[in-house]
Every structure is written in structure tokens, then in C-alpha cells.
Coordinates of C-alpha atoms in Angstrom, one line a residue:
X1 CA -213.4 -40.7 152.1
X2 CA -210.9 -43.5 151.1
X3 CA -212.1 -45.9 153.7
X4 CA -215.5 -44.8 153.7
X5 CA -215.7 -46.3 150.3
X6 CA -213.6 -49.6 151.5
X7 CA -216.3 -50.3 154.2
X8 CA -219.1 -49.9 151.5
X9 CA -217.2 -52.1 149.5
X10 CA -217.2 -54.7 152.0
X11 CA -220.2 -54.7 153.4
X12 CA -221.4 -55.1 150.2
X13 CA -219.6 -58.2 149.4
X14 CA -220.9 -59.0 152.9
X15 CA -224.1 -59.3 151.9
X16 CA -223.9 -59.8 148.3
X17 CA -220.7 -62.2 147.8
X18 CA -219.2 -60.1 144.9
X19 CA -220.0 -56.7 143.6
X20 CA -220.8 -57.1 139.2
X21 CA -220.2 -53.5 138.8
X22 CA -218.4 -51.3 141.1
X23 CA -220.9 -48.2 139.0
X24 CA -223.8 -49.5 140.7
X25 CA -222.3 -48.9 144.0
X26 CA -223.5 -45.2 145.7
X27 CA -220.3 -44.0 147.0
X28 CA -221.5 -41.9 151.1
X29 CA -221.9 -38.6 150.9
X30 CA -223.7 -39.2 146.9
X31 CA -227.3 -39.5 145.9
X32 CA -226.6 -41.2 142.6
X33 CA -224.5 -44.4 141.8
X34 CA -220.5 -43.9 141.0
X35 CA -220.8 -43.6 137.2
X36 CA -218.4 -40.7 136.5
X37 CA -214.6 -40.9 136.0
X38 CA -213.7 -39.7 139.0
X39 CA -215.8 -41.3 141.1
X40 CA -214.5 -44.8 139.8
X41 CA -210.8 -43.7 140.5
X42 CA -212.0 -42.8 144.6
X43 CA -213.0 -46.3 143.9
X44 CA -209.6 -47.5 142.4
X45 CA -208.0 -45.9 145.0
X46 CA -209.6 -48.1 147.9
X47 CA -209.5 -51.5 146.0
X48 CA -206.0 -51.0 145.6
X49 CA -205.5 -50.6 149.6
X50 CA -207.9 -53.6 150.0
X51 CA -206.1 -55.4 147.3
X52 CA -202.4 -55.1 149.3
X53 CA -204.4 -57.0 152.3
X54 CA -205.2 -59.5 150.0
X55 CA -209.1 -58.5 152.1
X56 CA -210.4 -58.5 147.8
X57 CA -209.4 -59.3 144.3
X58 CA -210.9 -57.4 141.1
X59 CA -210.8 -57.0 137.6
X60 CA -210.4 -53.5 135.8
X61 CA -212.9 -53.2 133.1
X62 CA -212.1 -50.0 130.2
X63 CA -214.9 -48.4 129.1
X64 CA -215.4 -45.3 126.3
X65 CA -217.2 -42.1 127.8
X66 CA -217.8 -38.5 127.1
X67 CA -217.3 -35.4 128.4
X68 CA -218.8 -32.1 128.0
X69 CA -216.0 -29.2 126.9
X70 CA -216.8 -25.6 128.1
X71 CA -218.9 -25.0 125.0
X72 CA -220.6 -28.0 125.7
X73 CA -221.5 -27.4 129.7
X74 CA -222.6 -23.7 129.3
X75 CA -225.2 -25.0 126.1
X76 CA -226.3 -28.0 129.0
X77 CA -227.1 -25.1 130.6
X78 CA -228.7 -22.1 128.7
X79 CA -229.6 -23.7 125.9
X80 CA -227.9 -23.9 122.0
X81 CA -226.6 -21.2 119.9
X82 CA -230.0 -21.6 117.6
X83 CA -232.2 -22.1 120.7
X84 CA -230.9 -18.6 121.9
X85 CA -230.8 -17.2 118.4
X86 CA -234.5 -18.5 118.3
X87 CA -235.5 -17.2 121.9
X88 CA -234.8 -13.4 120.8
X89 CA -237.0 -13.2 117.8
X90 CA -240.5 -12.1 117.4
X91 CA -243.0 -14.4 115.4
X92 CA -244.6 -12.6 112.0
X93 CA -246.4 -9.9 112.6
X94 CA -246.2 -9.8 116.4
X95 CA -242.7 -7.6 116.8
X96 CA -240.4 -6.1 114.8
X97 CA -238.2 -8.3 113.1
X98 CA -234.6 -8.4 114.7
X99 CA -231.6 -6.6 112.2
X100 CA -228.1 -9.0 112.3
X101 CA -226.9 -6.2 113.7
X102 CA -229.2 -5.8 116.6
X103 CA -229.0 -10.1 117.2
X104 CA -225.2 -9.7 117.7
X105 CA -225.7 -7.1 120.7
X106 CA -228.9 -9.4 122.2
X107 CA -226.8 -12.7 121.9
X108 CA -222.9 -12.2 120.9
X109 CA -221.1 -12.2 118.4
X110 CA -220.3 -16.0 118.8
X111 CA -223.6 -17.6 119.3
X112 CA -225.3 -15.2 116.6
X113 CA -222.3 -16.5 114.4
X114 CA -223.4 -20.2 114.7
X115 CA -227.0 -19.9 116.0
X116 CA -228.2 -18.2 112.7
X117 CA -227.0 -21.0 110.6
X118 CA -228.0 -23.8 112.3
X119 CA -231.5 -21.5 113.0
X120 CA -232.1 -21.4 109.5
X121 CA -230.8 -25.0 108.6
X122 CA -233.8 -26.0 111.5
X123 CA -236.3 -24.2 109.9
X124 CA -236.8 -22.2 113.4
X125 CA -236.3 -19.0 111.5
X126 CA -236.7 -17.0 108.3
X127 CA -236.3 -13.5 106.8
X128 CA -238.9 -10.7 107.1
X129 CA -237.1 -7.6 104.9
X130 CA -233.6 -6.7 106.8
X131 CA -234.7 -8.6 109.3
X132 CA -235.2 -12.0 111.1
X133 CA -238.6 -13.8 112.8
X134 CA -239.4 -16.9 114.2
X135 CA -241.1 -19.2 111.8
X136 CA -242.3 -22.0 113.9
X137 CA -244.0 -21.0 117.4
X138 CA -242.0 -23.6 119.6
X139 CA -238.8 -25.7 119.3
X140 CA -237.0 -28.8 120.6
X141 CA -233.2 -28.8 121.4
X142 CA -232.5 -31.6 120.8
X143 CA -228.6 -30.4 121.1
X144 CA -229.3 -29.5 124.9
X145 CA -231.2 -32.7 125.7
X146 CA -228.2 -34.6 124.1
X147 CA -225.5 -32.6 126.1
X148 CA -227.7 -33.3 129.3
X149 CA -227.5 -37.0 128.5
X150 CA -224.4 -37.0 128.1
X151 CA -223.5 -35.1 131.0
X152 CA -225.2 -37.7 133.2
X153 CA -224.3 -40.9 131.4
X154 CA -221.5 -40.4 129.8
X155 CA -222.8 -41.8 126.4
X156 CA -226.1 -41.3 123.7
X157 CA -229.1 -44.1 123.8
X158 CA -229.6 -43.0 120.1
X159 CA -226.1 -43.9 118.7
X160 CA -222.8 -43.0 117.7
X161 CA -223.9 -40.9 114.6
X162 CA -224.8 -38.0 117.1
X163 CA -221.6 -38.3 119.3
X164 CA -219.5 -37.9 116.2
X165 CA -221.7 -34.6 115.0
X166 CA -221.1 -33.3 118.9
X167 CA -217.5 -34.0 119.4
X168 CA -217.3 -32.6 116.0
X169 CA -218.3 -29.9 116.9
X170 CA -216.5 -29.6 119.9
X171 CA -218.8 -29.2 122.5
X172 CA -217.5 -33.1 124.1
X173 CA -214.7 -35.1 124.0
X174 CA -213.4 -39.0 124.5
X175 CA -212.5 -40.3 127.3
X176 CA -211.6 -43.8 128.4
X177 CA -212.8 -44.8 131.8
X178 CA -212.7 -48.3 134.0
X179 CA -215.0 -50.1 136.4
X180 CA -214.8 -53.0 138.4
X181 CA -215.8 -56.5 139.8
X182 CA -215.5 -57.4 142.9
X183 CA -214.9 -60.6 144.5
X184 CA -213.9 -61.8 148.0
X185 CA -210.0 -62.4 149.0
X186 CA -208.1 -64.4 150.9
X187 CA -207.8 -62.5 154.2
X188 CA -211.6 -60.6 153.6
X189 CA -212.7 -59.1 157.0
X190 CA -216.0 -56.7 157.1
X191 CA -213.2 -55.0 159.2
X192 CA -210.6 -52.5 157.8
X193 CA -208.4 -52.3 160.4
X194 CA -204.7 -51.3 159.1
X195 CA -202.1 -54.6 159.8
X196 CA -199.1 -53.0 161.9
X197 CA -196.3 -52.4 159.6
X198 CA -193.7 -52.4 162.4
X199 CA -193.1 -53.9 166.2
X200 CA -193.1 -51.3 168.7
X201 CA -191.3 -51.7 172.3
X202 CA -195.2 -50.8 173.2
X203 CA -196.6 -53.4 171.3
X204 CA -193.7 -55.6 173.0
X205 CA -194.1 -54.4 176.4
X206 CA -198.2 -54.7 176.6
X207 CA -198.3 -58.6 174.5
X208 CA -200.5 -56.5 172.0
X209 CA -198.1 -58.2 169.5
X210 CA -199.4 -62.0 170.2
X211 CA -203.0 -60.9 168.4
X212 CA -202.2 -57.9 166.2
X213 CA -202.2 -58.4 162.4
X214 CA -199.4 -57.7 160.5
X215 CA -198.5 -56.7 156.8
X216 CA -196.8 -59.2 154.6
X217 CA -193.2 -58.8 153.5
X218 CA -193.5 -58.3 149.0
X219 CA -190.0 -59.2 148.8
X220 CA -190.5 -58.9 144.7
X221 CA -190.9 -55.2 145.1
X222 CA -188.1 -53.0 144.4
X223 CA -186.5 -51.0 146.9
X224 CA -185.8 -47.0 146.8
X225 CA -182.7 -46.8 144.1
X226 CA -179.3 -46.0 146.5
X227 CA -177.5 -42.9 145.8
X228 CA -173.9 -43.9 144.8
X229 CA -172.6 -40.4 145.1
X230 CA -170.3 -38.8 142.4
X231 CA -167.1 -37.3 141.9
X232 CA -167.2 -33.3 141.4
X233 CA -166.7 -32.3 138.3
X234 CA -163.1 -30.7 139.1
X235 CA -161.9 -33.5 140.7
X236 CA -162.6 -35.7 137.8
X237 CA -160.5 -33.1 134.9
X238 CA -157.9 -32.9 138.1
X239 CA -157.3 -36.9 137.3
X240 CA -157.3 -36.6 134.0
X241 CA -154.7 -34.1 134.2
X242 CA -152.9 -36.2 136.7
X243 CA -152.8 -38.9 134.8
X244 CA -151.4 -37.4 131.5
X245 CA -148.3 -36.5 134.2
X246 CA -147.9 -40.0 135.3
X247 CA -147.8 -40.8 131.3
X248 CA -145.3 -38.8 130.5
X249 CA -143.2 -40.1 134.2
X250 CA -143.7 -37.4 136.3
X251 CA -143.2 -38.0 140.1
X252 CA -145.9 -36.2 142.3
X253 CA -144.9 -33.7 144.7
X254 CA -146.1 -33.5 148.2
X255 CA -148.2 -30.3 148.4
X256 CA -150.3 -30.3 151.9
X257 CA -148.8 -27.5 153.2
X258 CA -151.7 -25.1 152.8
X259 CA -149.5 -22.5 155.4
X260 CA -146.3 -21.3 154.1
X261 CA -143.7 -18.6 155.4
X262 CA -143.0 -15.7 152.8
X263 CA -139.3 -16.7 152.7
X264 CA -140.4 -20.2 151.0
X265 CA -143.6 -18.5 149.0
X266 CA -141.9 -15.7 147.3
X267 CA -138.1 -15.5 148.9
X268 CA -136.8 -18.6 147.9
X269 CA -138.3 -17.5 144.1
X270 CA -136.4 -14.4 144.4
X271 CA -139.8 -12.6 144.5
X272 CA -138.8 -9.2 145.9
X273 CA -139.8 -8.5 149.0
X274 CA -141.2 -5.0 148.2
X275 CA -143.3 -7.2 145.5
X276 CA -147.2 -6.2 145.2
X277 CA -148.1 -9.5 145.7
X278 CA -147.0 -9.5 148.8
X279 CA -149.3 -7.1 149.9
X280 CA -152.8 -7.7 152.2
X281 CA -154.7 -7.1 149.0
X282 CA -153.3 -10.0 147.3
X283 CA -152.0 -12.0 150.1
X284 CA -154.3 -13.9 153.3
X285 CA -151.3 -13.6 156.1
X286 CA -152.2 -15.5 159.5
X287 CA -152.2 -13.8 163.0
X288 CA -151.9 -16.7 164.9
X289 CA -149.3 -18.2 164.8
X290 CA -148.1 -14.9 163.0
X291 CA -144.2 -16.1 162.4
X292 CA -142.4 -19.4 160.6
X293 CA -139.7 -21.1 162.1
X294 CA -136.7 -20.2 160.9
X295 CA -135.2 -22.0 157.8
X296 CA -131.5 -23.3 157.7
X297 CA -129.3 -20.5 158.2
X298 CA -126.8 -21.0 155.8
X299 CA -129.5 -21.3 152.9
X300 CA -131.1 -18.0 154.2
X301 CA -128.4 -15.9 153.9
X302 CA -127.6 -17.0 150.5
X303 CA -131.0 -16.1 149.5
X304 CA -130.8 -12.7 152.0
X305 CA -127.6 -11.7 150.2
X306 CA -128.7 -12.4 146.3
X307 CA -131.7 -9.9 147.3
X308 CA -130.0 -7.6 148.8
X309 CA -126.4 -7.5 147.4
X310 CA -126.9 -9.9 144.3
X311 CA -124.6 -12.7 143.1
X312 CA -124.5 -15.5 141.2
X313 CA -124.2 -13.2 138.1
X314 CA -127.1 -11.3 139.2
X315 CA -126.8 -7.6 140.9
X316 CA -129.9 -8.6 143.4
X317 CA -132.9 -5.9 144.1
X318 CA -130.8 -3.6 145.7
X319 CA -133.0 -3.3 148.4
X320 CA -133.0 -3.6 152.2
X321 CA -133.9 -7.0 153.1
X322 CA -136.4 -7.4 155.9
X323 CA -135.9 -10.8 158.0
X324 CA -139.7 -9.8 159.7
X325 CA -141.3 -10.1 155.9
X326 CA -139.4 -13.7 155.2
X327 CA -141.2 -14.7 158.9
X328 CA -144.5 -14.1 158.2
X329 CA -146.7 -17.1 158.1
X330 CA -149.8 -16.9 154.9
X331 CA -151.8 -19.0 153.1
X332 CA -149.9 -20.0 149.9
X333 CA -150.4 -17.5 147.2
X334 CA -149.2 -20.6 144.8
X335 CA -147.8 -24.4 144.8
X336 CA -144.2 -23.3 143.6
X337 CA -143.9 -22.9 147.2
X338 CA -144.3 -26.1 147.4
X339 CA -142.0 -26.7 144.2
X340 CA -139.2 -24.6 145.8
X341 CA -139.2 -27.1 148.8
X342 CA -138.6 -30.1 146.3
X343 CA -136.2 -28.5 144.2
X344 CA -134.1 -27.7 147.6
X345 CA -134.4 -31.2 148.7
X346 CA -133.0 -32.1 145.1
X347 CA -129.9 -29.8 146.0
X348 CA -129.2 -31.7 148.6
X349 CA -127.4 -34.0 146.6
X350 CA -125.2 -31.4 145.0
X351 CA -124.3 -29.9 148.6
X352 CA -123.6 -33.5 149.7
X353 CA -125.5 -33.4 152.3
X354 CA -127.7 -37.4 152.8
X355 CA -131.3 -37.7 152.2
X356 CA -133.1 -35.9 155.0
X357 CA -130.3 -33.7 156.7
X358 CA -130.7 -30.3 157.0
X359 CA -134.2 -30.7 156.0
X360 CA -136.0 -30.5 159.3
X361 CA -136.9 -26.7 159.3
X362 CA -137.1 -26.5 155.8
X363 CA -140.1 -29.1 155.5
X364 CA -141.7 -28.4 158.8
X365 CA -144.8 -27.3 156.3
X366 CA -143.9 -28.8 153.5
X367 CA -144.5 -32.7 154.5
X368 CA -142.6 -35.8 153.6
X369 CA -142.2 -36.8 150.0
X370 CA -144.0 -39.6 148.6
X371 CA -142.4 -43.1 147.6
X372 CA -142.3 -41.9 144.2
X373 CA -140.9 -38.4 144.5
X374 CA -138.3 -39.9 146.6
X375 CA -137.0 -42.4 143.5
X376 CA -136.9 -39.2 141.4
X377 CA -134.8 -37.3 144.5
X378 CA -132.6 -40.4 145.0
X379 CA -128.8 -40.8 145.5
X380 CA -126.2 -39.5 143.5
X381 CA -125.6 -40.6 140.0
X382 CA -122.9 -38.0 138.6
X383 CA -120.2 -36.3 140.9
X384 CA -121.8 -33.3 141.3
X385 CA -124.6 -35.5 142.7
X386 CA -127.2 -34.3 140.6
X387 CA -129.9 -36.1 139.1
X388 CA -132.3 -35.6 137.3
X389 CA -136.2 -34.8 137.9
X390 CA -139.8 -34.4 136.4
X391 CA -141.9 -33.3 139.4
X392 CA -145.9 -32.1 139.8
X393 CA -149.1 -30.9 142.0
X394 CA -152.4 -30.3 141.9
X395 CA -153.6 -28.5 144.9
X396 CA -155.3 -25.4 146.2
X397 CA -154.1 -22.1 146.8
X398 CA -155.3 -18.9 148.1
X399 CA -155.5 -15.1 146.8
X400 CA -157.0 -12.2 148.1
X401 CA -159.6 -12.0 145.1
X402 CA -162.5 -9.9 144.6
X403 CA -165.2 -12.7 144.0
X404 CA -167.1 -12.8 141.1
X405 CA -168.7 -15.0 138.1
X406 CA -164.6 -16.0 137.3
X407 CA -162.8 -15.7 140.1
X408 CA -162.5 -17.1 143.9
X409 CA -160.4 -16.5 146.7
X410 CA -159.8 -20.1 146.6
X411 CA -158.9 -22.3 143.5
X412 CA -156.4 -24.9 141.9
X413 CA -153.0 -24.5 140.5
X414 CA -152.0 -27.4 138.3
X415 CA -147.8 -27.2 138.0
X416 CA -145.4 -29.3 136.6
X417 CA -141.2 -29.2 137.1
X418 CA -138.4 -30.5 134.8
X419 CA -135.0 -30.2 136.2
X420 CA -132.1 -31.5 134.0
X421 CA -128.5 -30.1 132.4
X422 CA -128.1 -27.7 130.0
X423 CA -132.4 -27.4 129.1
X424 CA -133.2 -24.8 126.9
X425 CA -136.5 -22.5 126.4
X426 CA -136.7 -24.9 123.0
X427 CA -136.9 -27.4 125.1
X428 CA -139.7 -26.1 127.7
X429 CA -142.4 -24.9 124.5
X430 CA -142.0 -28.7 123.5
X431 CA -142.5 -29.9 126.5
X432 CA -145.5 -27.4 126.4
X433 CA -146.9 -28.6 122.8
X434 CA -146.9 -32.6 124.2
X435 CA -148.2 -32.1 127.6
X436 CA -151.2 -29.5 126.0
X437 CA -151.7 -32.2 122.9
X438 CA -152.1 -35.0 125.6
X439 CA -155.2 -32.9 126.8
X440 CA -156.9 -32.5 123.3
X441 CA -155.1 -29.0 122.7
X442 CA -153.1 -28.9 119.6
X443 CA -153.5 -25.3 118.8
X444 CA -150.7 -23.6 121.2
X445 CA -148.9 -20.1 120.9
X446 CA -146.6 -18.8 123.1
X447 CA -146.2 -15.1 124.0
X448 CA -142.7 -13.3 126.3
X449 CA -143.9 -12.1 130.0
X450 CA -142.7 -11.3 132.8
X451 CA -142.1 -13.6 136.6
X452 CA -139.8 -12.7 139.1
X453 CA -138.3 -16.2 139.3
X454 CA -138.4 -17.0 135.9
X455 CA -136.5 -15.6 132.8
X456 CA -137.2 -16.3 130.0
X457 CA -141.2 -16.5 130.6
X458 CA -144.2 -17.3 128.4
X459 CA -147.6 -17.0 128.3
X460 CA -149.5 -20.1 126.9
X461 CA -152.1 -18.9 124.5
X462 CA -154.3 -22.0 122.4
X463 CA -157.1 -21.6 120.6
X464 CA -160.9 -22.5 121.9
X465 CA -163.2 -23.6 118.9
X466 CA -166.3 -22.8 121.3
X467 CA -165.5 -19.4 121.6
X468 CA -163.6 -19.2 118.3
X469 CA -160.5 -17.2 119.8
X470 CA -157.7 -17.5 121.5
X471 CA -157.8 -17.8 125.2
X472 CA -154.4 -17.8 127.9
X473 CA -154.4 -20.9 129.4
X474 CA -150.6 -21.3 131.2
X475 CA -147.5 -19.7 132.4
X476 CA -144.5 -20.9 132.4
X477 CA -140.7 -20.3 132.1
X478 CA -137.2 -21.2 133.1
X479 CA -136.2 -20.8 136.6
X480 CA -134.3 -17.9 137.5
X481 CA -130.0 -18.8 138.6
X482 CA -130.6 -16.3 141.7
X483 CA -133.2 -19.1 142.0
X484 CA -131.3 -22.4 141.8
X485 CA -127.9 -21.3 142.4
X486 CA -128.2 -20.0 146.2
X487 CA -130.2 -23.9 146.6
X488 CA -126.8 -25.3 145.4
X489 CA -127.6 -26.9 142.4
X490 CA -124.3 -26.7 139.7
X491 CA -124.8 -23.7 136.8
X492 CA -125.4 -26.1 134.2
X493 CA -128.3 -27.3 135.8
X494 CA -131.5 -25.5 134.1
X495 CA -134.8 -26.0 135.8
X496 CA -138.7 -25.7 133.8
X497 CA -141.9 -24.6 135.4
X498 CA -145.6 -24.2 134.1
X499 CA -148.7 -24.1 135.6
X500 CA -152.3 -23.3 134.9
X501 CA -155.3 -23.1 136.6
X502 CA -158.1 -26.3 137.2
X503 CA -161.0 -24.3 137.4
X504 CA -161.0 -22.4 133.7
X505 CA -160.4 -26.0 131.8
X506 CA -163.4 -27.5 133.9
X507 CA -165.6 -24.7 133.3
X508 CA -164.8 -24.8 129.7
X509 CA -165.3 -28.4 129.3
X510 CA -169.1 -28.5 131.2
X511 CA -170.0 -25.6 129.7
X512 CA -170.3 -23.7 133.2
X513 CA -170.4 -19.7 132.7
X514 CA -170.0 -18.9 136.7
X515 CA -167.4 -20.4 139.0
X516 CA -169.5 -19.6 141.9
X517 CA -172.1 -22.9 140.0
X518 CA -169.1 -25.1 139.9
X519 CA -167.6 -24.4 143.9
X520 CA -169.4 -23.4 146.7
X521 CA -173.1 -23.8 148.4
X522 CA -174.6 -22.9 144.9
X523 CA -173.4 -26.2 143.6
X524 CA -176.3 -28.7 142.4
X525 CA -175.9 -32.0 143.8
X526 CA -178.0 -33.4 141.1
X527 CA -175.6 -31.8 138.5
X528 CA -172.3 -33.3 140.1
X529 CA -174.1 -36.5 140.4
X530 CA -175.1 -36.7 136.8
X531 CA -172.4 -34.6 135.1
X532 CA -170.2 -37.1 132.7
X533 CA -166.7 -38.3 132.5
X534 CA -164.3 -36.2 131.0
X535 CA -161.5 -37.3 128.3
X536 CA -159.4 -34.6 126.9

């Protein structure tokens, strides 16, 4: 249809230099000429294509028209409500006059509603007893003639007065509409060919290219706006968090060590090995490879022998110890695996041993330390050769989780270390207070639990004006001396740990009510792209 239109167009400025009125023009397919809305738009619509070959220029003209409503269309039709109030009754004399009752159930309830007013306002009708007769033996409607007008025109030839009664009544309504003149452009052709857009090897291989037509270049247009990307909503509260660390001179561990043996996950914390986390319902293990490397020998059977026999000040688990259950590869339950790697490496320096030695099967998943976890590890400062250390991570680790709206089988731990002399659990819950005020959390309480490698433990409680309650949102403690001690660092030596998860605090802050929205193929683009900075 669209370029039947444009070759009417220009064969008619062929022949008549410019079109006045694009209404007079009698679009293919039509009998009449192009008065109505929507025929003008068809027209719009291939002026617009002419207009980008520069083939035409035009100029919009606005004009006010009418439109018939429902009401409107079906009275064009069959007539008005006192037309077909009149059309039921008998003249005087000549029928039995019509009840109100009995007009309703000819006509409606509607158009006996209206039609008897504007009936008897007429003078079409009257009363004859309880009943109603015609009291003139024909009738004009106007209203219908008027409506029919309208309907073809789009206007009245007797004046505004009358559009104002009808849309007053509702049976049309306003509406602007545009026509057009018409004049010859720059490039006019009685030919509407489409310019080539691009150059084809085939237009290039046949010479089709010397005479083909091309479309200009608009370099004023603007392009398609280019997606910068964004940064997920956990990774931006995971810088956040790490830079509140950095503030308060924390060095950053190295934590890329996704695998992990069970002597560095849970031996090495003095996690019992008949622990439930160790089980397969808590715990992903690997089947190939199955088994770790061995760690150094002397370390493991200082940790083997505090299990099993105790020491240190400790009586141990009592238990069996089982070198097959320290072997066992699995994907890290938790970053203090990680931890326990850096705190041994920190030990070093009390065994005497130099920066690196001993540490080949240790750190054969645990990585190299960065630049600035090495300055906090570095040489000896006392004669012990302890020094001391603020270490933390932000990584992932896995758990053999039932999924559902709050829980994964894969999330974030966020935990930070303090080793120094003679710390006390005083001094861990004001560590605590500071690090949680730093993230906008200033109403903290602290409750006694239970770890295996820690003693004394807390539970971090702080209260959540959203959900007006209190909501656990840590845990932390004092590393255990069954711990520390078989690492070799000296008794006064006291070590803190916290951590807490990424995912709640994210959720929390974006207002998300199912992890599954927040990670994973149910994830909107649209929402990471547009969800905003945070700033605790």
C-alpha cells in the first residue's frame, strides 16, 4: 500500500507540479478522496519515505475534526433515541396508545430513557391517558443527518453551535488531524526505486555499482545508545566491603584456591574429623583427583596428635585419627581454609624458618600472597619473630545446600583476621562495633556460640529498621590454642576471626526477597544494569 500511495503521489506532481491538498488525492484501492484520519497518516507515512530521498518536500497542515463515539455510529445508523421512540407509536385514534412500560420492552430501557424526552421536547409525541401517540404524522432527524455528516466530513456546514450540543452529548468527539502540500525535491524521479543502502561483493563483482543510486550518509542523526555494561549488584557491596578493610589497614589474602584438602579445611581448625560437616550432605568432595598432596610432615603430626592425643593444654577429641579423611580433596566449605594457610605462613617466622620454606606442599592450592599480604607477613621484628597481622577475603565457597528462596549451594564468605599479643574477646566485639559502624550498622549485640576452632565465640546480632527486628549477621571468635599452637606461633599470641555472608547484606540493601533473583539464569540484565551504587 505504502508505495502505491508514493507513485500516486508522484505522478501527480508529474502532471500537476505540486499537490495543494494531499485530501483531494484518492488513495488505490478507494472510491472517495483521503479525507479521514487515517487515511492522511497512510499518506504521512509515504511522504516521509519520499522525504529521506529528498524525491519531495511538504508542509504538515493541523486541522480539527470529529469523530463519531459508539452512541454516535449506531444512531448514523438506525436512527435517534426520539426517532425510534417515535417509530413505535400509533398516531390518535389509529392504535392503541403505547404504556412506558410496554415502550421500554419495544425499544430499551436506554433509548426509551432519552427518546421520550427529547420526543416530547420535539413535539413528535404527546399523551393519550397512560399512554403515548404520535402527534405529528412524519419527522426529520435532524440528529442522524448530522451524525452522517459528520461521519463523512468530519465537520457540520451549519456551525459549531450543533458540534458542541453533539459532543455534549457524547455521541462525537475532537480530534486533531493534518494534511499536506506537496511540492517537488531535489532528487524527484516518477520512479521510486529504493537507493542501495550498502555495497555488495555482487554489486562489486557485476559493475552494478558505477550506476546504482545510493542513500546519503545523515551524519546529524544519533546512533543506537551503546550498552556500557554494569557491575552486579554483589560485586559492587563486595567493594564496598573491601574497601572499609583497606580503611581500617587490612592486607588481602590470597583466596583462589576453590579445591581444598580436609586437613587444611577443617584439620588444621581442629574441626573433628568425625564433625557433621564433614559429611556428603554438607560437604561437595571431588573424585577426580580424589586425594591432596601431602602437607609438611612435621606440621601434620602436630595437628594428628592434638586430635587424637591432645596437647598444648588441650586433651584433643579422643578419637582415632584417620590420615584418608585429612586426604580428601573438596570444594571449600569456607575461606578460613584459606585463613589457616596465611596464619601458617605467619608461623613461619616464629619457627625460623625464611619466607617461602617449607611452604611448597602447604600452598600448592592456596596460591602466592599478594605484595601487600607479604608486607604484613614480613621478617622478624621481635625474637620470637612474630609480627603482627590484620588479614581478609571475599570469595566464594561451597555447601551442600538444599536450594531455595535464601539459600544456594554456592555463595560468599566475607572474613577478616587480627593476629597480635595478648588480644582479648574485649578486644574482638570492638573491633566488631567499628568494622559494622563503618557499614552503616550501629546497632550490634553479641550472643555466646559454639565453633570448633574458636573459643570463646559470638554470634553478631544488629538490628534491621526494615524489618524492625533483629537479624544475625556474623560469627566470629578467638582462635582456638590447639589451633595456633601446633602452627608454632608463641602462647601469648591470640588470633580474631569473623565472617559473614555477601549475599544476605546485598539482598537486604536492593530490597531482593529471593537469592535465586539476585544469582543465577533468573537474573535481569536490565536490573543489574540499572540497579544503583551502594554506600553503607
Amino acid at each position: 500500500m505504502s508505495e502505491s500511495i508514493q507513485q500516486l503521489i508522484l505522478d501527480t506532481l508529474e502532471a500537476h507540479s505540486s499537490i495543494a491538498d494531499t485530501r483531494s488525492l484518492v488513495i488505490p484501492g478507494d472510491s472517495h478522496p483521503a479525507t479521514s484520519h487515517d487515511a492522511q497518516l497512510a499518506v504521512l507515512g509515504a511522504l516521509n519515505s519520499l522525504l529521506s530521498r529528498e524525491m519531495i518536500i511538504y508542509e504538515t497542515h493541523e486541522v480539527i475534526s470529529h469523530v463519531l463515539t459508539a452512541e454516535g455510529a449506531q444512531i448514523a445508523t438506525e436512527g435517534s433515541h426520539e426517532a425510534r421512540v417515535w417509530s413505535v407509536l400509533p398516531l390518535p385514534g389509529q392504535g392503541t396508545p403505547v404504556t412506558p412500560a410496554q415502550l421500554k420492552k419495544e425499544v430499551g430501557d436506554e433509548t426509551a430513557k432519552v427518546g421520550q424526552g427529547r420526543a416530547f421536547k420535539n413535539g413528535w409525541i404527546g399523551k393519550d391517558g397512560d399512554g403515548l401517540v404520535k402527534k405529528v404524522a412524519e419527522i426529520n432527524d435532524t440528529t442522524q443527518l448530522e451524525l452522517k455528516e459528520v461521519q463523512e466530513t468530519g465537520t457540520l456546514s451549519t456551525g459549531e453551535k450543533i458540534l458542541a450540543d453533539l459532543r455534549k452529548r457524547k455521541l462525537i468527539t475532537q480530534k486533531k488531524g493534518q494534511w499536506f502540500t506537496v511540492k517537488k525535491g531535489s532528487s524527484f524521479s516518477t520512479s521510486i526505486a529504493k537507493p542501495e543502502t550498502d555495497l555488495t561483493v555482487e554489486m562489486l563483482t557485476s559493475g552494478s555499482w558505477k550506476t546504482s543510486t545510493y542513500k546519503k550518509y545523515n551524519f546529524e542523526a544519533e546512533g543506537i545508545p551503546t550498552s556500557g555494561g554494569g557491575l552486579h549488584p554483589l560485586l559492587k557491596v563486595r567493594e564496598e566491603i573491601r574497601s572499609i578493610f583497606l580503611e581500617m589497614g587490612f592486607a588481602e589474602m590470597p583466596t583462589q584456591s576453590f579445591v581444598e584438602s580436609g586437613f587444611w579445611c577443617f584439620d588444621a581448625l581442629f574441626v573433628p574429623q568425625q564433625h557433621p560437616a564433614r559429611e556428603l550432605q554438607d560437604t561437595f568432595y571431588l573424585s577426580d583427583p580424589s586425594h591432596a598432596l601431602p602437607p609438611d610432615e612435621a606440621y601434620y603430626k602436630r595437628v594428628s596428635t592434638v586430635h587424637e592425643k591432645g596437647g598444648y593444654g588441650s586433651t584433643g577429641y579422643r578419637a582415632p585419627w584417620q590420615p584418608e579423611e585429612s586426604s580428601k580433596l573438596l570444594l571449600r566449605t569456607h575461606t578460613t581454609a584459606s585463613s589457616a594457610h596465611m596464619l601458617y605462613k605467619l608461623a613461619a617466622k616464629c619457627r625460623g624458618e625464611a619466607e617461602g620454606e617449607s611452604d611448597s606442599n602447604e600452598f600448592t592450592h592456596g596460591g602466592a600472597a599478594t605484595n601487600s599480604t607479604n608486607e604484613q607477613l614480613g621478617s622478624k621484628g621481635d625474637d620470637d619473630g612474630f609480627r603482627p597481622a590484620k588479614l581478609f577475603s571475599i570469595d566464594r565457597v561451597f555447601r551442600n545446600e538444599t536450594m531455595d528462596a535464601t539459600h544456594l549451594a554456592e555463595f560468599h564468605q566475607v572474613e577478616g583476621v587480627v593476629a597480635d599479643r595478648d588480644l582479648t574477646l574485649a578486644d574482638l566485639i570492638g573491633f566488631m562495633r567499628v568494622f559494622f559502624s563503618k557499614m552503616g550498622i550501629e546497632q550490634v549485640r553479641f550472643k555466646p556460640a559454639y565453633n570448633p576452632y574458636t573459643e570463646p565465640s559470638l554470634e553478631i546480632f544488629a538490628f534491621h529498621p526494615m524489618l524492625n527486628k533483629w537479624v544475625e549477621v556474623g560469627n566470629s571468635g578467638m582462635f582456638r590454642p590447639e589451633m595456633l599452637e601446633p602452627m608454632g606461633f608463641p602462647k601469648g599470641v591470640r588470633v580474631h576471626g569473623w565472617g559473614l555472608g555477601l549475599e544476605r547484606p546485598t539482598m537486604i540493601r536492593y530490597g531482593i526477597s529471593n537469592i535465586r533473583t539476585l544469582v543465577g539464569h533468573k537474573t535481569s540484565i536490565e536490573g543489574v544494569e540499572n540497579s544503583p551504587a551502594v554506600m553503607f
